Tab-separated table of C-alpha atoms in Angstrom:
chain	number	residue	atom	x	y	z
A	1228	MET	CA	90.414	158.134	163.822
A	1229	LEU	CA	89.732	159.772	160.466
A	1230	SER	CA	86.479	161.627	160.044
A	1231	THR	CA	83.935	160.620	157.380
A	1232	ALA	CA	84.939	163.583	155.234
A	1233	GLU	CA	88.645	162.710	155.458
A	1234	ARG	CA	87.995	159.079	154.585
A	1235	ALA	CA	85.939	160.187	151.598
A	1236	PHE	CA	88.730	162.551	150.473
A	1237	ILE	CA	91.340	159.759	150.655
A	1238	THR	CA	89.039	157.410	148.750
A	1239	ILE	CA	88.462	159.778	145.800
A	1240	PRO	CA	91.724	159.026	143.936
A	1241	ILE	CA	91.204	155.295	144.486
A	1242	LEU	CA	87.693	155.486	143.072
A	1243	GLY	CA	89.107	157.280	140.080
A	1244	ARG	CA	91.328	154.369	139.140
A	1245	CYS	CA	89.631	153.384	135.921
A	1246	SER	CA	91.528	151.650	133.142
A	1247	PRO	CA	94.035	154.080	131.593
A	1248	VAL	CA	93.801	155.315	128.021
A	1249	HIS	CA	97.408	154.248	127.410
A	1250	LEU	CA	98.513	150.902	128.807
A	1251	PRO	CA	101.127	151.539	131.525
A	1252	ASN	CA	104.523	150.038	130.948
A	1253	MET	CA	106.290	147.954	133.553
A	1254	ASN	CA	108.429	150.897	134.587
A	1255	THR	CA	105.477	153.076	135.585
A	1256	VAL	CA	102.814	150.754	137.051
A	1257	ALA	CA	104.009	147.237	137.787
A	1258	LEU	CA	101.364	144.551	137.596
A	1259	PRO	CA	101.024	143.092	141.121
A	1260	MET	CA	102.072	139.484	141.596
A	1261	ALA	CA	98.650	138.762	143.106
A	1262	VAL	CA	96.996	139.731	139.800
A	1263	ARG	CA	99.390	137.545	137.804
A	1264	GLN	CA	98.589	134.663	140.136
A	1265	LEU	CA	94.885	135.387	139.649
A	1266	ILE	CA	95.276	135.059	135.863
A	1267	THR	CA	97.180	131.794	136.277
A	1268	GLU	CA	94.434	130.442	138.529
A	1269	ILE	CA	91.737	131.457	136.021
A	1270	GLU	CA	93.622	129.581	133.282
A	1271	ARG	CA	93.937	126.565	135.575
A	1272	GLN	CA	90.241	126.539	136.441
A	1273	VAL	CA	89.193	126.869	132.798
A	1274	LYS	CA	91.376	123.857	132.045
A	1275	ALA	CA	89.932	121.948	135.007
A	1276	GLN	CA	86.284	122.736	134.276
A	1277	LEU	CA	86.200	122.857	130.470
A	1278	SER	CA	89.386	120.973	129.477
A	1279	ILE	CA	90.347	123.959	127.293
A	1280	ASP	CA	93.775	125.619	127.258
A	1281	ILE	CA	92.784	129.251	126.873
A	1282	HIS	CA	96.347	130.660	126.464
A	1283	LEU	CA	96.023	134.227	127.804
A	1284	GLY	CA	99.693	134.971	127.198
A	1285	THR	CA	99.235	137.501	124.386
A	1286	ILE	CA	96.726	139.573	126.363
A	1287	SER	CA	97.788	138.764	129.927
A	1288	ASN	CA	99.102	142.303	130.606
A	1289	GLU	CA	95.976	144.022	129.270
A	1290	LEU	CA	93.756	141.587	131.199
A	1291	GLY	CA	95.915	142.038	134.295
A	1292	TYR	CA	95.510	145.831	134.350
A	1293	HIS	CA	91.797	145.464	133.711
A	1294	LEU	CA	91.481	143.033	136.631
A	1295	MET	CA	93.486	145.341	138.893
A	1296	PHE	CA	91.236	148.340	138.231
A	1297	MET	CA	88.094	146.201	138.231
A	1298	LEU	CA	88.882	144.857	141.717
A	1299	ASN	CA	89.296	148.411	142.983
A	1300	ARG	CA	85.920	149.370	141.518
A	1301	LEU	CA	84.236	146.372	143.114
A	1302	VAL	CA	85.847	146.923	146.523
A	1303	PHE	CA	84.655	150.527	146.648
A	1304	GLY	CA	81.263	149.920	145.081
A	1305	VAL	CA	81.901	151.847	141.863
A	1306	THR	CA	79.401	150.618	139.275
A	1307	ILE	CA	79.917	150.820	135.540
A	1308	HIS	CA	77.462	150.464	132.687
A	1309	ASN	CA	77.979	148.232	129.680
A	1310	SER	CA	75.317	148.776	127.030
A	1311	LEU	CA	76.612	145.799	125.035
A	1312	VAL	CA	75.924	143.101	127.651
A	1313	HIS	CA	73.304	141.401	125.477
A	1314	GLU	CA	75.513	141.596	122.376
A	1315	VAL	CA	78.460	140.041	124.230
A	1316	HIS	CA	76.283	137.111	125.357
A	1317	GLU	CA	75.050	136.604	121.792
A	1318	LYS	CA	78.424	136.820	120.052
A	1319	TYR	CA	80.737	135.265	122.654
A	1320	PRO	CA	78.734	132.621	124.572
A	1321	LEU	CA	81.740	130.491	125.521
A	1322	ALA	CA	83.743	133.565	126.561
A	1323	CYS	CA	80.852	134.457	128.889
A	1324	GLU	CA	81.015	130.979	130.441
A	1325	ILE	CA	84.752	131.482	130.987
A	1326	ALA	CA	84.007	134.861	132.578
A	1327	GLN	CA	81.712	133.024	135.020
A	1328	ILE	CA	84.616	130.724	135.923
A	1329	ALA	CA	86.783	133.834	136.474
A	1330	ASP	CA	84.046	135.163	138.776
A	1331	GLU	CA	84.235	131.952	140.840
A	1332	VAL	CA	88.012	132.337	141.167
A	1333	ILE	CA	87.680	135.996	142.202
A	1334	GLN	CA	84.998	135.171	144.769
A	1335	GLU	CA	87.188	132.421	146.215
A	1336	ARG	CA	90.217	134.710	146.500
A	1337	TYR	CA	88.668	138.069	147.368
A	1338	GLN	CA	85.109	137.275	148.514
A	1339	ILE	CA	83.817	139.742	145.921
A	1340	LYS	CA	80.961	139.048	143.509
A	1341	VAL	CA	81.568	140.363	139.976
A	1342	ASN	CA	78.501	142.076	138.518
A	1343	GLU	CA	77.058	141.485	135.058
A	1344	ALA	CA	78.555	144.588	133.434
A	1345	GLU	CA	82.058	143.752	134.684
A	1346	LEU	CA	81.664	140.121	133.615
A	1347	SER	CA	80.803	141.279	130.090
A	1348	TYR	CA	84.004	143.315	129.908
A	1349	LEU	CA	85.980	140.274	131.090
A	1350	ALA	CA	84.272	138.214	128.388
A	1351	TYR	CA	85.716	140.612	125.785
A	1352	TYR	CA	89.219	139.567	126.818
A	1353	PHE	CA	88.394	135.863	126.853
A	1354	GLY	CA	86.712	136.262	123.472
A	1355	ILE	CA	89.923	137.785	122.115
A	1356	ALA	CA	91.956	134.898	123.545
A	1357	LEU	CA	89.653	132.297	121.989
A	1358	THR	CA	89.721	134.104	118.632
A	1359	GLU	CA	93.511	134.414	118.607
A	1360	ASN	CA	93.778	130.679	119.218
A	1361	GLU	CA	91.397	129.746	116.405
A	1362	GLU	CA	93.815	127.462	114.600
A	1363	PRO	CA	91.528	126.718	111.603
A	1364	LEU	CA	91.790	130.317	110.388
A	1365	PHE	CA	95.558	129.944	110.280
A	1366	GLN	CA	95.389	126.647	108.390
A	1367	LEU	CA	94.032	128.401	105.312
A	1368	SER	CA	96.602	129.409	102.711
A	1369	HIS	CA	94.557	130.247	99.601
A	1370	VAL	CA	90.797	130.709	99.185
A	1371	ALA	CA	88.465	131.474	96.296
A	1372	ILE	CA	85.725	134.105	96.248
A	1373	VAL	CA	82.998	133.350	93.708
A	1374	CYS	CA	80.292	135.851	92.727
A	1375	ASP	CA	77.720	136.123	89.959
A	1376	THR	CA	77.462	139.932	90.148
A	1377	GLY	CA	80.950	140.959	89.073
A	1378	ARG	CA	84.329	141.611	90.636
A	1379	GLY	CA	83.005	144.601	92.583
A	1380	SER	CA	81.027	142.345	94.919
A	1381	ALA	CA	83.963	139.960	95.145
A	1382	ARG	CA	86.257	142.800	96.227
A	1383	ILE	CA	83.774	143.857	98.936
A	1384	ILE	CA	83.744	140.272	100.244
A	1385	ALA	CA	87.554	140.169	100.093
A	1386	MET	CA	87.797	143.336	102.195
A	1387	GLN	CA	85.479	141.832	104.818
A	1388	LEU	CA	87.487	138.600	104.855
A	1389	ASP	CA	90.603	140.668	105.598
A	1390	LYS	CA	89.073	141.354	109.026
A	1391	ILE	CA	88.969	137.688	110.051
A	1392	LEU	CA	91.586	135.856	107.965
A	1393	PRO	CA	95.339	136.099	108.577
A	1394	PRO	CA	97.154	138.424	106.129
A	1395	THR	CA	99.053	135.432	104.714
A	1396	VAL	CA	95.892	133.954	103.154
A	1397	GLU	CA	95.779	134.447	99.378
A	1398	LYS	CA	92.350	135.426	98.031
A	1399	HIS	CA	91.423	134.768	94.374
A	1400	LEU	CA	88.319	136.383	92.806
A	1401	TYR	CA	86.188	134.587	90.212
A	1402	SER	CA	82.923	134.879	88.338
A	1403	SER	CA	80.641	131.878	88.780
A	1404	LEU	CA	80.431	131.684	84.970
A	1405	ALA	CA	84.194	131.585	84.421
A	1406	ILE	CA	85.497	128.978	86.851
A	1407	THR	CA	85.516	125.191	86.601
A	1408	LYS	CA	84.938	122.553	89.255
A	1409	ALA	CA	88.501	121.287	88.854
A	1410	GLU	CA	89.916	124.779	89.422
A	1411	LEU	CA	87.773	125.354	92.526
A	1412	GLU	CA	88.900	122.117	94.137
A	1413	GLN	CA	92.480	123.422	94.254
A	1414	PHE	CA	91.524	125.849	97.063
A	1415	ASP	CA	91.398	125.300	100.822
A	1416	MET	CA	87.979	126.939	101.060
A	1417	ILE	CA	85.499	128.724	98.806
A	1418	PHE	CA	83.267	131.683	99.686
A	1419	SER	CA	80.415	131.998	97.223
A	1420	THR	CA	77.337	134.175	96.758
A	1421	VAL	CA	75.727	131.468	94.588
A	1422	PRO	CA	75.125	127.720	95.042
A	1423	LEU	CA	77.963	125.667	93.586
A	1424	PRO	CA	78.033	122.073	92.293
A	1425	ASN	CA	79.000	119.257	94.624
A	1426	LEU	CA	82.687	119.796	95.517
A	1427	ASN	CA	85.251	118.109	97.713
A	1428	THR	CA	86.376	121.546	98.884
A	1429	ALA	CA	84.473	123.286	101.692
A	1430	VAL	CA	82.019	125.867	100.308
A	1431	ILE	CA	80.524	128.601	102.486
A	1432	GLU	CA	77.712	130.654	101.003
A	1433	VAL	CA	77.870	134.337	101.926
A	1434	LYS	CA	76.044	137.560	101.178
A	1435	ASP	CA	77.774	140.601	99.686
A	1436	ILE	CA	77.679	142.148	103.181
A	1437	PHE	CA	77.994	139.588	105.957
A	1438	ASP	CA	78.518	139.185	109.705
A	1439	GLU	CA	82.277	138.610	110.102
A	1440	ARG	CA	81.940	136.964	113.513
A	1441	LYS	CA	79.289	134.527	112.275
A	1442	LEU	CA	81.436	133.657	109.263
A	1443	ALA	CA	84.477	132.991	111.492
A	1444	GLN	CA	82.304	130.642	113.563
A	1445	LYS	CA	81.212	128.844	110.428
A	1446	ILE	CA	84.815	128.408	109.223
A	1447	ASN	CA	85.768	126.938	112.607
A	1448	LYS	CA	82.802	124.577	112.500
A	1449	TYR	CA	83.768	123.343	109.037
A	1450	TRP	CA	87.260	122.470	110.243
A	1451	ALA	CA	85.960	120.923	113.457
A	1452	LEU	CA	83.611	118.685	111.493
A	1453	ASP	CA	86.438	117.831	109.123
A	1454	THR	CA	88.150	116.012	111.995
A	1455	LEU	CA	85.058	113.775	112.164
A	1456	LYS	CA	85.891	112.558	108.615
A	1457	MET	CA	82.808	114.079	107.018
A	1458	LYS	CA	82.662	115.119	103.410
A	1459	LYS	CA	83.433	118.813	103.143
A	1460	ASN	CA	80.183	119.671	101.398
A	1461	GLU	CA	78.175	118.188	104.286
A	1462	GLN	CA	79.759	120.300	106.973
A	1463	ALA	CA	77.255	123.101	107.436
A	1464	GLY	CA	75.510	121.307	110.274
A	1465	SER	CA	76.069	120.438	113.902
A	1466	VAL	CA	79.003	118.890	115.755
A	1467	ILE	CA	76.660	117.381	118.354
A	1468	SER	CA	74.391	115.765	115.767
A	1469	GLN	CA	77.406	114.265	113.977
A	1470	LEU	CA	78.887	112.862	117.200
A	1471	LEU	CA	75.539	111.526	118.395
A	1472	ASP	CA	74.909	107.827	117.802
A	1473	GLU	CA	71.703	105.907	118.499
A	1474	ASP	CA	73.587	103.493	120.785
A	1475	HIS	CA	74.679	106.484	122.888
A	1476	PHE	CA	71.224	108.048	123.222
A	1477	PHE	CA	69.296	107.496	126.469
A	1478	ILE	CA	65.811	108.287	127.737
A	1479	LEU	CA	66.555	108.898	131.410
A	1480	SER	CA	64.318	107.992	134.340
A	1481	ASN	CA	62.739	110.743	136.407
A	1482	GLN	CA	62.195	108.098	139.088
A	1483	LYS	CA	65.932	107.726	139.700
A	1484	PRO	CA	68.438	110.242	141.113
A	1485	HIS	CA	70.535	112.138	138.584
A	1486	HIS	CA	73.772	110.395	139.553
A	1487	GLU	CA	72.200	106.959	138.980
A	1488	ASN	CA	71.190	107.997	135.475
A	1489	MET	CA	74.738	109.153	134.796
A	1490	VAL	CA	76.129	105.864	136.095
A	1491	ALA	CA	73.804	103.982	133.730
A	1492	MET	CA	75.029	106.056	130.761
A	1493	ILE	CA	78.691	105.582	131.677
A	1494	THR	CA	78.238	101.836	132.275
A	1495	SER	CA	76.753	101.444	128.798
A	1496	LEU	CA	79.724	103.276	127.242
A	1497	GLU	CA	82.152	101.183	129.276
A	1498	ARG	CA	80.547	97.931	128.103
A	1499	SER	CA	81.022	99.117	124.520
A	1500	GLY	CA	84.701	99.769	125.192
A	1501	LEU	CA	84.326	103.507	124.507
A	1502	VAL	CA	85.502	104.711	127.936
A	1503	ASP	CA	88.111	103.292	130.291
A	1504	SER	CA	87.337	101.603	133.617
A	1505	GLU	CA	88.349	104.688	135.641
A	1506	PHE	CA	86.197	107.116	133.626
A	1507	LYS	CA	83.184	106.713	135.907
A	1508	GLN	CA	85.282	107.497	138.974
A	1509	ARG	CA	86.721	110.646	137.349
A	1510	ILE	CA	83.231	111.862	136.414
A	1511	MET	CA	81.815	111.276	139.890
A	1512	LYS	CA	84.810	112.915	141.581
A	1513	ARG	CA	84.321	116.031	139.439
A	1514	GLU	CA	80.580	116.098	140.108
A	1515	GLN	CA	81.179	115.916	143.870
A	1516	ILE	CA	83.373	119.008	143.666
A	1517	LYS	CA	81.024	120.942	141.394
A	1518	ASN	CA	77.996	119.965	139.343
A	1519	THR	CA	78.704	120.702	135.696
A	1520	LEU	CA	75.510	122.483	134.722
A	1521	PHE	CA	74.829	125.143	132.113
A	1522	ASP	CA	71.846	127.438	132.496
A	1523	GLN	CA	68.433	126.394	131.218
A	1524	GLY	CA	68.624	122.726	132.099
A	1525	ILE	CA	71.751	121.407	130.383
A	1526	ALA	CA	74.234	119.192	132.236
A	1527	PHE	CA	77.611	118.332	130.716
A	1528	PRO	CA	79.524	115.884	132.930
A	1529	HIS	CA	82.921	115.372	131.331
A	1530	ALA	CA	86.330	113.911	132.062
A	1531	MET	CA	89.464	112.660	130.350
A	1532	ASN	CA	89.047	109.301	128.631
A	1533	GLN	CA	91.923	106.880	128.020
A	1534	ALA	CA	89.979	104.396	125.895
A	1535	SER	CA	89.591	106.488	122.731
A	1536	HIS	CA	91.550	108.990	120.647
A	1537	GLN	CA	88.282	110.705	119.687
A	1538	ILE	CA	85.720	112.686	121.681
A	1539	VAL	CA	82.994	110.333	122.921
A	1540	LEU	CA	79.525	111.866	123.328
A	1541	ALA	CA	76.435	110.350	124.926
A	1542	VAL	CA	73.154	112.233	125.250
A	1543	GLY	CA	70.456	111.608	127.851
A	1544	ILE	CA	66.983	113.174	127.842
A	1545	TYR	CA	64.708	113.526	130.861
A	1546	PRO	CA	61.018	113.317	129.854
A	1547	LEU	CA	60.291	115.758	132.708
A	1548	LYS	CA	62.536	118.294	134.427
A	1549	GLN	CA	64.855	116.643	136.943
A	1550	LYS	CA	65.857	118.452	140.141
A	1551	VAL	CA	69.633	118.476	140.744
A	1552	CYS	CA	71.038	120.590	143.605
A	1553	GLU	CA	68.299	123.224	143.354
A	1554	GLU	CA	68.714	123.317	139.568
A	1555	GLU	CA	66.526	121.725	136.902
A	1556	VAL	CA	68.131	119.413	134.330
A	1557	ARG	CA	66.439	118.393	131.087
A	1558	ILE	CA	69.249	117.089	128.911
A	1559	VAL	CA	72.660	115.543	129.693
A	1560	PHE	CA	75.686	115.721	127.397
A	1561	LEU	CA	78.225	113.213	128.698
A	1562	LEU	CA	81.704	113.838	127.262
A	1563	GLY	CA	84.769	111.637	127.179
A	1564	ILE	CA	87.721	113.830	126.184
A	1565	PRO	CA	90.815	112.046	124.810
A	1566	GLU	CA	94.117	112.602	126.578
A	1567	SER	CA	95.968	112.343	123.277
A	1568	GLN	CA	95.205	114.102	119.990
A	1569	HIS	CA	93.378	116.804	121.905
A	1570	ASN	CA	91.239	118.856	119.501
A	1571	GLU	CA	90.634	122.320	120.973
A	1572	THR	CA	88.636	123.533	117.966
A	1573	LEU	CA	86.218	120.601	118.062
A	1574	LEU	CA	85.791	120.942	121.816
A	1575	ILE	CA	85.133	124.688	121.618
A	1576	GLN	CA	82.542	124.171	118.877
A	1577	LEU	CA	80.906	121.480	120.997
A	1578	TYR	CA	80.638	123.805	123.999
A	1579	GLU	CA	79.282	126.650	121.888
A	1580	GLU	CA	76.578	124.364	120.515
A	1581	MET	CA	75.604	123.242	124.020
A	1582	ILE	CA	75.320	126.884	125.094
A	1583	ALA	CA	73.244	127.653	121.996
A	1584	LEU	CA	70.929	124.745	122.803
A	1585	SER	CA	70.552	125.942	126.391
A	1586	LYS	CA	69.050	129.151	125.001
A	1587	LYS	CA	66.639	127.182	122.799
A	1588	ILE	CA	65.791	124.383	125.204
A	1589	ASP	CA	62.034	124.875	124.821
A	1590	LEU	CA	62.303	124.389	121.046
A	1591	LEU	CA	64.355	121.248	121.615
A	1592	TYR	CA	61.678	119.935	123.981
A	1593	ASN	CA	58.662	120.919	121.902
A	1594	ASP	CA	56.191	118.000	121.781
A	1595	LEU	CA	57.387	115.545	124.433
A	1596	SER	CA	55.637	112.639	122.707
A	1597	VAL	CA	58.402	112.353	120.080
A	1598	LEU	CA	61.580	112.403	122.178
A	1599	THR	CA	63.193	109.740	119.985
A	1600	TYR	CA	66.790	109.537	118.827
A	1601	THR	CA	65.877	110.434	115.235
A	1602	GLU	CA	63.770	113.419	116.238
A	1603	ILE	CA	66.286	114.783	118.764
A	1604	LYS	CA	69.125	114.449	116.244
A	1605	LYS	CA	67.036	116.327	113.679
A	1606	ARG	CA	66.190	119.101	116.146
A	1607	VAL	CA	69.778	119.479	117.307
A	1608	GLN	CA	70.922	119.706	113.688
A	1609	ARG	CA	68.372	122.436	112.971
A	1610	LEU	CA	68.975	124.456	116.138
A	1611	CYS	CA	72.790	124.313	115.984
A	1612	THR	CA	73.319	124.966	112.291
A	1613	ILE	CA	74.788	128.432	111.733
A	1614	PRO	CA	72.716	130.281	109.091
A	1615	ASN	CA	74.470	131.765	106.087
A	1616	ALA	CA	76.609	134.747	107.087
């Protein structure tokens, strides 16, 4: 039997296993098969719970080594500090939700709870994966930068765009006084420091110095809304508000159980031919396994839908908070996700808006006397619109 001192001495090098400065190659420190299987299971669960293919392939090794060292830290009670926890939650809300799914997988496999600081570091990796798979950024081939303060400002904007746009994107600089509407409409997208006339091309207003992450989000939202056949110059708003239809808006009953309210919503969609006859069964089967709840009172039951090639969204509002499995639900986003023509960008934007609303749920619910379709649509539009970068 080893003494306490001897056990402590043996443990020291294990405790010191923090992530290396230089990533080990396969010849020095092989990534254990168990860690590779863990990554595969995380990908599978993200697909199962969010219907998103996260594609960790490009960062799977880096994530694998991080997971390996993180598990050692958790097993031996080594705590780390991450001063950017709040910033990660603000900038990468969906990546944080994926990190929570990873935590569930780790708890299932290793019976270890991942703490908040470690989850934030995991979210970095998932944020990278989501960013690298942002197809809209790679669909741009040539963009215009329009300024009214000279080419100096335009060059500053161009340098900032280099951080988020692929190197293949051609950037053309113009003065707002020396460019015509016809010329501007030849571009895939326009970044402007001044308001421009009504154009068929997407226009994003920017400041000379802007938040690159926020601008990338806005570009993705423009392309996501484009799939909804909106006019480009109307696309600064909300995916949820554009998908929401008055026929798919429900005031739910606090006198009925949550599952009965969901059945009523699904039945209405089925009668309209928007979801297939098995959709209800798929939703209920998923809910029996795990209730699909965000924090702060948002439920998002969702399943594959064979009756439509487009995402089908229904929204239900509880006048009062509804108790569901020790959680409180206030609003329900019911999603039918098409099996064909799957739109990852639109789905990701939809999830990010739901997460944003969960953080502003009190503003959404302000003044319960006007919980009408028109008012809710207006509030969602306001709360989900990304301000100018």
